[in-house]
């Protein structure tokens, strides 16, 4: 029971921290940029793993968010 309470408390704390950081416009842009970079990185990995279908989905998502 204690473990469940700790896990819930950590989840709530991490959600509150994320919400607070995302509320700042400067940090929001940085967070979004890092997420898109992560999508691109995973697309490259899926290409190496011979899964171009997943890589295309990830790159299409990035392109929708950053058309340039």
mmCIF file of C-alpha atoms in Angstrom:
data_model
loop_
_atom_site.group_PDB
_atom_site.id
_atom_site.type_symbol
_atom_site.label_atom_id
_atom_site.label_comp_id
_atom_site.label_asym_id
_atom_site.label_seq_id
_atom_site.Cartn_x
_atom_site.Cartn_y
_atom_site.Cartn_z
ATOM 1 C CA UNK A 1 0.000 0.000 0.000
ATOM 2 C CA UNK A 2 2.858 2.365 0.809
ATOM 3 C CA UNK A 3 4.467 1.716 -2.559
ATOM 4 C CA UNK A 4 1.240 2.582 -4.380
ATOM 5 C CA UNK A 5 0.959 5.827 -2.412
ATOM 6 C CA UNK A 6 4.564 6.745 -3.205
ATOM 7 C CA UNK A 7 4.090 5.995 -6.908
ATOM 8 C CA UNK A 8 0.940 8.132 -7.034
ATOM 9 C CA UNK A 9 2.655 10.984 -5.165
ATOM 10 C CA UNK A 10 5.640 10.896 -7.543
ATOM 11 C CA UNK A 11 3.308 10.873 -10.533
ATOM 12 C CA UNK A 12 1.398 13.873 -9.241
ATOM 13 C CA UNK A 13 4.613 15.756 -8.471
ATOM 14 C CA UNK A 14 6.039 15.081 -11.929
ATOM 15 C CA UNK A 15 2.778 16.171 -13.592
ATOM 16 C CA UNK A 16 2.751 19.410 -11.580
ATOM 17 C CA UNK A 17 6.388 20.098 -12.455
ATOM 18 C CA UNK A 18 5.769 19.480 -16.145
ATOM 19 C CA UNK A 19 2.714 21.740 -16.131
ATOM 20 C CA UNK A 20 4.671 24.522 -14.365
ATOM 21 C CA UNK A 21 7.591 24.303 -16.812
ATOM 22 C CA UNK A 22 5.295 24.154 -19.837
ATOM 23 C CA UNK A 23 3.470 27.313 -18.703
ATOM 24 C CA UNK A 24 6.619 29.397 -19.349
ATOM 25 C CA UNK A 25 6.683 30.295 -23.101
ATOM 26 C CA UNK A 26 10.488 30.161 -23.300
ATOM 27 C CA UNK A 27 10.667 26.740 -21.718
ATOM 28 C CA UNK A 28 7.695 25.531 -23.761
ATOM 29 C CA UNK A 29 9.566 26.202 -27.008
ATOM 30 C CA UNK A 30 12.618 24.345 -25.720
ATOM 31 C CA UNK A 31 10.535 21.377 -24.538
ATOM 32 C CA UNK A 32 8.710 21.173 -27.881
ATOM 33 C CA UNK A 33 12.013 21.353 -29.762
ATOM 34 C CA UNK A 34 13.499 18.549 -27.688
ATOM 35 C CA UNK A 35 10.418 16.387 -28.236
ATOM 36 C CA UNK A 36 10.616 16.861 -31.999
ATOM 37 C CA UNK A 37 14.335 16.063 -31.950
ATOM 38 C CA UNK A 38 13.483 12.873 -30.069
ATOM 39 C CA UNK A 39 10.917 11.928 -32.717
ATOM 40 C CA UNK A 40 13.556 12.424 -35.420
ATOM 41 C CA UNK A 41 16.061 10.336 -33.472
ATOM 42 C CA UNK A 42 13.561 7.484 -33.059
ATOM 43 C CA UNK A 43 12.714 7.675 -36.771
ATOM 44 C CA UNK A 44 16.393 7.069 -37.571
ATOM 45 C CA UNK A 45 16.471 4.120 -35.183
ATOM 46 C CA UNK A 46 13.357 2.561 -36.691
ATOM 47 C CA UNK A 47 14.914 2.956 -40.136
ATOM 48 C CA UNK A 48 17.970 1.026 -38.920
ATOM 49 C CA UNK A 49 15.664 -1.650 -37.466
ATOM 50 C CA UNK A 50 14.061 -2.051 -40.904
ATOM 51 C CA UNK A 51 10.763 -0.463 -39.808
ATOM 52 C CA UNK A 52 10.337 2.364 -42.318
ATOM 53 C CA UNK A 53 6.571 2.435 -41.721
ATOM 54 C CA UNK A 54 7.036 3.677 -38.149
ATOM 55 C CA UNK A 55 9.833 6.023 -39.227
ATOM 56 C CA UNK A 56 7.536 7.621 -41.794
ATOM 57 C CA UNK A 57 4.809 8.158 -39.169
ATOM 58 C CA UNK A 58 7.273 9.856 -36.831
ATOM 59 C CA UNK A 59 8.726 12.063 -39.561
ATOM 60 C CA UNK A 60 5.250 13.044 -40.754
ATOM 61 C CA UNK A 61 4.429 14.138 -37.211
ATOM 62 C CA UNK A 62 7.606 16.238 -37.074
ATOM 63 C CA UNK A 63 6.819 17.747 -40.475
ATOM 64 C CA UNK A 64 3.310 18.726 -39.340
ATOM 65 C CA UNK A 65 4.772 20.499 -36.308
ATOM 66 C CA UNK A 66 7.784 22.013 -38.144
ATOM 67 C CA UNK A 67 6.996 22.373 -41.854
ATOM 68 C CA UNK A 68 10.312 24.067 -42.568
#
